[in-house]
CSV table of C-alpha atoms in Angstrom, one decimal:
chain,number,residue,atom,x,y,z
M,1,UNK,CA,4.3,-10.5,-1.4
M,2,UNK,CA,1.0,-9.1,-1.8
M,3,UNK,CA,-1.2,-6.7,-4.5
M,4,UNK,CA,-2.7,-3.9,-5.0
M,5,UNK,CA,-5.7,-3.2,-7.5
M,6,UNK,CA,-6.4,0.4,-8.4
M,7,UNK,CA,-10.3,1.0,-10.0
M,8,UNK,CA,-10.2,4.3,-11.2
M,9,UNK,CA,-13.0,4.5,-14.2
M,10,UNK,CA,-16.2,3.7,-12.2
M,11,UNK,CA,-19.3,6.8,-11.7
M,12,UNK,CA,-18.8,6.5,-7.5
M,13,UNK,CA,-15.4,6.6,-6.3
M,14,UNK,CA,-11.3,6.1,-6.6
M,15,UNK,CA,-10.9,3.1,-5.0
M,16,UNK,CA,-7.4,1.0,-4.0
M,17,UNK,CA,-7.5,-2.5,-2.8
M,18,UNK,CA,-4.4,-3.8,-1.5
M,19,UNK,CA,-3.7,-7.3,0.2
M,20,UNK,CA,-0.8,-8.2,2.7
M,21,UNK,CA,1.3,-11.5,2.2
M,22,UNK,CA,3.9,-12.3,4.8
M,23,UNK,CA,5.5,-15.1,6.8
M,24,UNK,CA,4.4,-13.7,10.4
M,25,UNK,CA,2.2,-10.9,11.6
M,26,UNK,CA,3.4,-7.4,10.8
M,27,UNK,CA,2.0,-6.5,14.0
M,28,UNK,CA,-0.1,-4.2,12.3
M,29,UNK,CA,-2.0,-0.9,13.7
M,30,UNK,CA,-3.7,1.7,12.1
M,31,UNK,CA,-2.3,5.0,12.9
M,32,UNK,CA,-4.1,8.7,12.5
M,33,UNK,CA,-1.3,11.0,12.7
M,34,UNK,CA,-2.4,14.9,12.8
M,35,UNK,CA,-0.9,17.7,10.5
M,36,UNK,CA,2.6,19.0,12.0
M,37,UNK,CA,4.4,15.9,12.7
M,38,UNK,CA,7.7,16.3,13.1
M,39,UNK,CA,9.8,13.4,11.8
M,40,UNK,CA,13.1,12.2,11.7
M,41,UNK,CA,14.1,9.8,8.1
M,42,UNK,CA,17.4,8.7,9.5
M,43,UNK,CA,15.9,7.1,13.1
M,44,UNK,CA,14.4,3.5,13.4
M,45,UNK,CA,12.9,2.6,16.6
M,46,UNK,CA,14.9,5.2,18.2
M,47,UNK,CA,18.2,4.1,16.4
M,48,UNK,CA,20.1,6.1,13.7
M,49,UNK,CA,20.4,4.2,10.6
M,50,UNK,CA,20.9,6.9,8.2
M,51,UNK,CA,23.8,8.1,10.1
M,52,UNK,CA,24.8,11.3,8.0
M,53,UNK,CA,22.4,14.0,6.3
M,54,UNK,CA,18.9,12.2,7.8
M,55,UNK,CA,15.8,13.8,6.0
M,56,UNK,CA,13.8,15.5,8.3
M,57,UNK,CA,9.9,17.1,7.6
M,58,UNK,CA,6.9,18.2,9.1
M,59,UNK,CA,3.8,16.5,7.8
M,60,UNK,CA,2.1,19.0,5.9
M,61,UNK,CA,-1.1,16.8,5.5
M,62,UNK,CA,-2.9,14.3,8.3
M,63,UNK,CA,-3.1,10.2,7.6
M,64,UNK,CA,-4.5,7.3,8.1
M,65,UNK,CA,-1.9,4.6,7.9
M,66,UNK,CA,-1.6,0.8,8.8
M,67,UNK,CA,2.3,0.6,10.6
M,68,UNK,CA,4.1,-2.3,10.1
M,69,UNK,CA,6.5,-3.5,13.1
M,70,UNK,CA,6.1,-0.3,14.6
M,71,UNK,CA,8.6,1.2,12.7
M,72,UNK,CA,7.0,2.6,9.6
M,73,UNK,CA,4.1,2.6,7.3
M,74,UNK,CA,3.0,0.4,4.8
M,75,UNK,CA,-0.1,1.7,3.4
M,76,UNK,CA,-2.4,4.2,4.0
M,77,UNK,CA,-4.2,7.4,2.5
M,78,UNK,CA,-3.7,11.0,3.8
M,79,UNK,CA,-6.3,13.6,4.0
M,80,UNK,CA,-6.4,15.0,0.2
M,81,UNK,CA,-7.1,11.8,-0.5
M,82,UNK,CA,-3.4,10.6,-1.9
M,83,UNK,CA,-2.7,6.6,-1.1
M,84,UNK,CA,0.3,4.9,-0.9
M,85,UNK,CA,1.1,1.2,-0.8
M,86,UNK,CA,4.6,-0.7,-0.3
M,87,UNK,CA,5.2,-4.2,-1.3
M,88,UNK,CA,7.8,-6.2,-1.6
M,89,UNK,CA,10.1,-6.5,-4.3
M,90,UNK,CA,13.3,-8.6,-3.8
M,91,UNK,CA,14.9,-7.4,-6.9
M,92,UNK,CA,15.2,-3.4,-5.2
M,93,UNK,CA,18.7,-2.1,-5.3
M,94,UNK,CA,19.1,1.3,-4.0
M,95,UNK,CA,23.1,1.7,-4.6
M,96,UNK,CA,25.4,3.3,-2.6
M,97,UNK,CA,25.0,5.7,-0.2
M,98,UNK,CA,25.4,9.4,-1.2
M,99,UNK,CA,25.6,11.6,1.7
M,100,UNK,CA,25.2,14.4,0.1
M,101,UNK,CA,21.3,13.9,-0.7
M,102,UNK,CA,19.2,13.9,2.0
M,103,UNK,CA,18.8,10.2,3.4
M,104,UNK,CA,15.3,8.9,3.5
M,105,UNK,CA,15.1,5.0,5.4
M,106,UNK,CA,13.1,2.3,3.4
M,107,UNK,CA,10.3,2.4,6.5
M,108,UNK,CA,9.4,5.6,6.4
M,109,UNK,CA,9.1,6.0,2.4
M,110,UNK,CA,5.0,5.4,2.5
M,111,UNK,CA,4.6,7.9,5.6
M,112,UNK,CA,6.8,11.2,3.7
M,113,UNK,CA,5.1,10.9,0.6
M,114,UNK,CA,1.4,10.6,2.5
M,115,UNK,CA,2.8,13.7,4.9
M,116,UNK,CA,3.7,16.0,2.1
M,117,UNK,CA,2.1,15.4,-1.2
M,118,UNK,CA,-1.4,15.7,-2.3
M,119,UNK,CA,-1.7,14.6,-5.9
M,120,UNK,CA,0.7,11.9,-7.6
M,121,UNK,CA,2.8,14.7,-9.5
M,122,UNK,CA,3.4,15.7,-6.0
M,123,UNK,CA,4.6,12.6,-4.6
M,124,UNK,CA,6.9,12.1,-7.7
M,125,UNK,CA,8.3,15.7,-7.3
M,126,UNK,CA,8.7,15.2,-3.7
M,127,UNK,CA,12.0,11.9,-5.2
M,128,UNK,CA,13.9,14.0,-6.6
M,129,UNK,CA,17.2,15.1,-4.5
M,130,UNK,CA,16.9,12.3,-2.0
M,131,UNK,CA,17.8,8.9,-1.3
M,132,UNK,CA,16.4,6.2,0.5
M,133,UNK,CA,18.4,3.7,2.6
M,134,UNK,CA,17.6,0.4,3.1
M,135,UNK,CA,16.8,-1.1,7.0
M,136,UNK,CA,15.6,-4.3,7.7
M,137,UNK,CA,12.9,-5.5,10.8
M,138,UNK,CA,12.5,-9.3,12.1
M,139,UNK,CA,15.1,-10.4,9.6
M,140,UNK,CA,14.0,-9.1,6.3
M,141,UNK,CA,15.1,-6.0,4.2
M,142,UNK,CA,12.3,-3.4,3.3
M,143,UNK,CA,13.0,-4.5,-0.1
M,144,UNK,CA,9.7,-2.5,-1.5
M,145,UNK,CA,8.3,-0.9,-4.3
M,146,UNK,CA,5.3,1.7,-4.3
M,147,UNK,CA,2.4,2.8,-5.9
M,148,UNK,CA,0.5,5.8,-5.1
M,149,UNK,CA,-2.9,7.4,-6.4
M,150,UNK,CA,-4.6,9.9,-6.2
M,151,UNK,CA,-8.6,11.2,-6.1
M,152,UNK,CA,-8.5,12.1,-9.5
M,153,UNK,CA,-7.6,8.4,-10.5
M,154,UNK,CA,-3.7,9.7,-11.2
M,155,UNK,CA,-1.3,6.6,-10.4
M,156,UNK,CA,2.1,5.5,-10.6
M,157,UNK,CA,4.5,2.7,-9.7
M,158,UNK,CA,7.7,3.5,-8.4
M,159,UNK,CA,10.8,1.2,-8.1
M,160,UNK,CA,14.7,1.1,-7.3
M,161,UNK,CA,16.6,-0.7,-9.9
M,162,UNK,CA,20.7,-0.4,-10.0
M,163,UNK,CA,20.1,2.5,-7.7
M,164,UNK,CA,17.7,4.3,-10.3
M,165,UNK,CA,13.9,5.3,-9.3
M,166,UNK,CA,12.2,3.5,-12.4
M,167,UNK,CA,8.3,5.6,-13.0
M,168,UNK,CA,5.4,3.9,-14.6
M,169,UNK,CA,2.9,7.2,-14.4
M,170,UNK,CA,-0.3,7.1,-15.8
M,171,UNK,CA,-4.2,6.4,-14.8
M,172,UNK,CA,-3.7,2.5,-16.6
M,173,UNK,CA,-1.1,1.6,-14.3
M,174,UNK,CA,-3.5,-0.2,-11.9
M,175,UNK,CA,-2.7,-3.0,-11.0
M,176,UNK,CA,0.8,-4.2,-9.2
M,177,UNK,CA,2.3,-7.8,-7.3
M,178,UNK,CA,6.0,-8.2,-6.5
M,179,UNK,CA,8.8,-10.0,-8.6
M,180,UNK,CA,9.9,-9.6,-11.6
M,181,UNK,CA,10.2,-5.8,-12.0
M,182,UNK,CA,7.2,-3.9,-13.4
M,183,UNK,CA,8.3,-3.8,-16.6
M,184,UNK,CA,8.5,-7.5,-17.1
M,185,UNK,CA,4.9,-7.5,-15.5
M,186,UNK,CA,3.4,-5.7,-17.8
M,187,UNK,CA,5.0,-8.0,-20.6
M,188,UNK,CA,3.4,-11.3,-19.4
M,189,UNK,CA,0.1,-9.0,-19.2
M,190,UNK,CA,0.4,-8.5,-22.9
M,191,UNK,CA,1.0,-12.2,-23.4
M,192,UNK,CA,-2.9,-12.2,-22.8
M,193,UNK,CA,-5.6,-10.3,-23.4
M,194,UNK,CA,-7.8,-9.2,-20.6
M,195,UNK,CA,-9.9,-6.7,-21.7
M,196,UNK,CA,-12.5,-8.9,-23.0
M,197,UNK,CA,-12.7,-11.5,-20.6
M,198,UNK,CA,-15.0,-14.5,-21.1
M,199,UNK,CA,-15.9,-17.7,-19.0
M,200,UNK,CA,-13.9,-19.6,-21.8
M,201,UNK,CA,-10.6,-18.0,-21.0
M,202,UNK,CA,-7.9,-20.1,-19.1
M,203,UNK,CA,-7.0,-18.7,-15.9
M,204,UNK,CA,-3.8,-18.8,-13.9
M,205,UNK,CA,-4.7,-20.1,-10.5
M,206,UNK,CA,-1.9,-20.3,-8.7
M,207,UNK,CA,-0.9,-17.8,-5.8
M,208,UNK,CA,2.6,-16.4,-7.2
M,209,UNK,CA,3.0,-12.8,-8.3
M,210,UNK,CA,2.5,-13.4,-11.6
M,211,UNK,CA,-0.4,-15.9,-11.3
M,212,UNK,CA,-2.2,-13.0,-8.9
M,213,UNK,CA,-1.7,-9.9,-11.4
M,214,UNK,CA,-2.9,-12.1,-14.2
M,215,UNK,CA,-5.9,-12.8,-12.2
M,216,UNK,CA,-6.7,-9.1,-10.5
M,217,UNK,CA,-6.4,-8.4,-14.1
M,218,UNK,CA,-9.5,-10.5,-15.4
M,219,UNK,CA,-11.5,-9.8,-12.2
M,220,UNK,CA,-10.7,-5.7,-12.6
M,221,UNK,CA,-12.4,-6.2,-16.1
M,222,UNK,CA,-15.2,-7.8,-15.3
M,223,UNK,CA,-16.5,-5.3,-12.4
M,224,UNK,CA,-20.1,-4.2,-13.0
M,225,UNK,CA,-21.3,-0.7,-12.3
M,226,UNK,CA,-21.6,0.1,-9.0
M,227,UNK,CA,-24.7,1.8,-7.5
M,228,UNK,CA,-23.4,3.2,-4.4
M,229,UNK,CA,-20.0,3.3,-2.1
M,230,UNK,CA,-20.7,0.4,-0.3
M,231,UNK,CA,-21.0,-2.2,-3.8
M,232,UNK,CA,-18.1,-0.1,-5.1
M,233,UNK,CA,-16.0,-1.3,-2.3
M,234,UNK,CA,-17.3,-4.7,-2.2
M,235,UNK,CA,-16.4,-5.2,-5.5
M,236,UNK,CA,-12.6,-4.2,-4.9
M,237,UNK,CA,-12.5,-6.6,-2.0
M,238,UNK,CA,-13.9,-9.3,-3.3
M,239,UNK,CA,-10.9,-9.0,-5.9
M,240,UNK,CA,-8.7,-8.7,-3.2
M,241,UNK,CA,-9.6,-12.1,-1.6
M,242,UNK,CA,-9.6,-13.5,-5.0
M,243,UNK,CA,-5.9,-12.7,-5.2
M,244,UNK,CA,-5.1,-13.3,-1.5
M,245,UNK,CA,-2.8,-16.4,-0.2
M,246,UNK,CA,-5.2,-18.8,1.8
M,247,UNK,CA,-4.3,-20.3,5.2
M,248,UNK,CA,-1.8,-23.6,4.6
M,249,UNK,CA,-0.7,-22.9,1.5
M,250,UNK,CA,2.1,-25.2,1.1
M,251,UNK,CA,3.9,-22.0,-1.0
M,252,UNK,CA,7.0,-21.1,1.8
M,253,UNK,CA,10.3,-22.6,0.4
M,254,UNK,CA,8.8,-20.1,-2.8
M,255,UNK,CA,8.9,-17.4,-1.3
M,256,UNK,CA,5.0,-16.8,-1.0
M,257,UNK,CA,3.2,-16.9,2.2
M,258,UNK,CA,-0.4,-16.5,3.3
M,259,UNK,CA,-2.3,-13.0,3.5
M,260,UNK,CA,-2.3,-11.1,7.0
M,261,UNK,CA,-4.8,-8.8,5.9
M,262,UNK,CA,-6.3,-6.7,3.1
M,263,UNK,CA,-7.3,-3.3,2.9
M,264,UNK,CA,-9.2,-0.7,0.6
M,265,UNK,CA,-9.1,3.1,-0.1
M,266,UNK,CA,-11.8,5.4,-0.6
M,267,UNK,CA,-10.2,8.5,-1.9
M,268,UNK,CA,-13.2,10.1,-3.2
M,269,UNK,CA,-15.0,9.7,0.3
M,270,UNK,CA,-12.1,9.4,2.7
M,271,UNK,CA,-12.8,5.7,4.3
M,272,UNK,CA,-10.6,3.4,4.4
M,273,UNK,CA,-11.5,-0.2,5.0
M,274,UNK,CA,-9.1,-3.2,6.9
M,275,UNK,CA,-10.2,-7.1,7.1
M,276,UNK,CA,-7.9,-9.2,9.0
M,277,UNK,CA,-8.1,-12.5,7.3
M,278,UNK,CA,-7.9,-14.2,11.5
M,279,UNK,CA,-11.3,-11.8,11.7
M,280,UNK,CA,-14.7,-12.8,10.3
M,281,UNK,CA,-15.3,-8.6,10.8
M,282,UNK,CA,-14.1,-5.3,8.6
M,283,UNK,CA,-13.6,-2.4,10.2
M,284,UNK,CA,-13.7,1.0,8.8
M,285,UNK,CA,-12.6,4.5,9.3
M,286,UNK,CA,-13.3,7.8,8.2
M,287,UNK,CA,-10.8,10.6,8.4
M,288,UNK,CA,-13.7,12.9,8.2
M,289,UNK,CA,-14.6,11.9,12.2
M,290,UNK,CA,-10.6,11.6,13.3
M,291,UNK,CA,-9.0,15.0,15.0
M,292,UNK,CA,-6.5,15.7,12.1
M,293,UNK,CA,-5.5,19.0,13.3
M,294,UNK,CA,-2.3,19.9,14.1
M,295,UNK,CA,-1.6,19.8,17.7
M,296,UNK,CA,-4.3,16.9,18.2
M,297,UNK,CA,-2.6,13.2,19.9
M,298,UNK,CA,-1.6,10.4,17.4
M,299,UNK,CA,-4.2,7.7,17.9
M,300,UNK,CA,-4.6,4.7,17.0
M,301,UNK,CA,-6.6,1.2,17.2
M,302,UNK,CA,-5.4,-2.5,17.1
M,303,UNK,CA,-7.0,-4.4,14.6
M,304,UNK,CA,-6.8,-7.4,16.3
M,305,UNK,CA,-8.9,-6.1,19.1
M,306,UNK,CA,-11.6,-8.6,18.8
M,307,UNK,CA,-13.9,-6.6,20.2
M,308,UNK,CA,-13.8,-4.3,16.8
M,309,UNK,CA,-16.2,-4.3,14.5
M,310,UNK,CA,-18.1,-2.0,11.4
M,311,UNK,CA,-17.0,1.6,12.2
M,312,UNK,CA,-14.1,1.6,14.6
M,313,UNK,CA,-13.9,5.9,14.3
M,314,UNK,CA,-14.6,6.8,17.6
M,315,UNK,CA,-12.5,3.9,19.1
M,316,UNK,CA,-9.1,5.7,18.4
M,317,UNK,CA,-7.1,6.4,21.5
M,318,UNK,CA,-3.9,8.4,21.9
M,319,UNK,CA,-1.2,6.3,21.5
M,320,UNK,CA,2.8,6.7,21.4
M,321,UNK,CA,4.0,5.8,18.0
M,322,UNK,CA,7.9,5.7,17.5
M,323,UNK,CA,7.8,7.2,14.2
């Protein structure tokens, strides 16, 4: 499920707001992983699932990401301030496997492009001449589309449709939900103009993907000037509960599920925010205070540690990540 919300034209910073919908925990952790990390694109928990012509890298650029299952990451910002998101899109068909292109599994798609691009252009230039493979964790296929950012407020949303990487690259590409494809999303937006929003216009309310990018829409819009970084991010996450899936929800047998937890980028400053929605506490982190270099121990902190609260920098610990 989930969304993301991009705010890109305001005097104080790129921010990204994303919220995560699923049926159980994603056993989430967030994850700073130094420059120079070797990984491996074909291995999965220690399993080969890319069985012929893996991708293989060296990070070239530090992150801050929040893991999902332990066996990849779903969103996260590295240290030139890029941000990449994942969420799930059950229409994604990669097509058949070409062993001749370097194979890249679905899990690790968020973590390659934060390891080795710095801008957007980057991260699109960084598709070409590989293919991803899809895996699947606790039942479900990584079924996901991305969007990335960057400081400068650059964006795009990228997508697998009949085995063909679909772009949508431009700073007003800002908002994103799940089903039906991008391009269809951005046809219901037209259907109604949010631009001007007023307290007479009818509102979707409902917690489906189309309902929720309507709405992030018409919130986005109405944002006032921020003064400072911490209204700035207020603002973002106060349209990410807006958009979130509430506890109870009777919304299962559709296909929509409550949110685990949202989350917000500061790529101007660096910071990147997490609220667990089982947590009356956010937590925060800036990269700036993490040991990024290369050689330095992956660490990491469990967000739900109920003992964390407000800036949880100095509480990362070395940690063994599988990834």
């Amino acid at each position: 499920m989930c969304t993301r919300v991009l705010w890109n034209d305001n005097d104080i910073a790129v921010l990204a707001g994303r919220s995560m919908d699923w049926p159980e925990s994603t056993e989430p952790l967030l994850v700073a992983f130094p420059r120079g990390h070797a990984r491996d694109g074909g291995l999965m928990a220690g399993q080969a699932v890319v069985a012929e012509n893996p991708l293989r890298w060296t990070s070239t650029y530090a992150s801050l990401v929040t893991t999902v299952y332990g066996i990849g990451s779903i969103d996260g910002l590295n240290e030139r301030g890029l941000a990449a998101h994942g969420l799930y899109l059950k229409t994604t068909e990669l097509g058949p496997r070409k062993p001749e292109l370097p194979g890249l599994h679905t899990g690790l798609w968020i973590q390659y492009l934060l390891d080795q691009a710095a801008t957007v252009s980057e991260a699109l230039a960084l598709m070409k001449d590989i293919q991803l493979v899809m895996v699947s964790a606790h039942g479900f296929d990584a079924t996901i589309h991305v969007a990335v950012e960057d400081a400068d407020g650059d964006s795009a949303i990228l997508e697998f449709a009949d085995g063909e990487l679909v772009v949508h690259h431009g700073r007003e590409f800002t908002l994103m939900t799940n089903d039906p494809t991008y391009d269809e999303q951005l046809t219901l937006l037209a259907a109604q103009d949010f631009s001007h929003p007023s307290r007479d216009m009818p509102l979707p309310g409902n917690v489906n993907a189309v309902d929720r990018f309507q709405r992030a829409a018409y919130y986005s819009a109405l944002l006032p000037k921020p003064v400072d970084e911490r209204q700035a991010v207020a603002s973002v996450m106060a349209i990410m509960r807006n958009v979130s899936v509430p506890f109870g929800a009777p919304y299962a047998e559709f296909g929509v599920y409550n949110t685990e937890y949202r989350s917000v980028c500061d790529l101007t400053n660096r910071r990147y925010f997490f609220e667990l929605t089982t947590s009356p506490s956010l937590i925060w982190v800036g990269l700036d205070g993490l040991d990024l270099a290369e050689g330095a121990p992956v660490t990491a902190v469990d967000p739900y540690d109920e003992s964390l609260a407000g800036n949880v920098t100095q509480s990362f610990a070395a940690r063994n990540i599988g990834f």
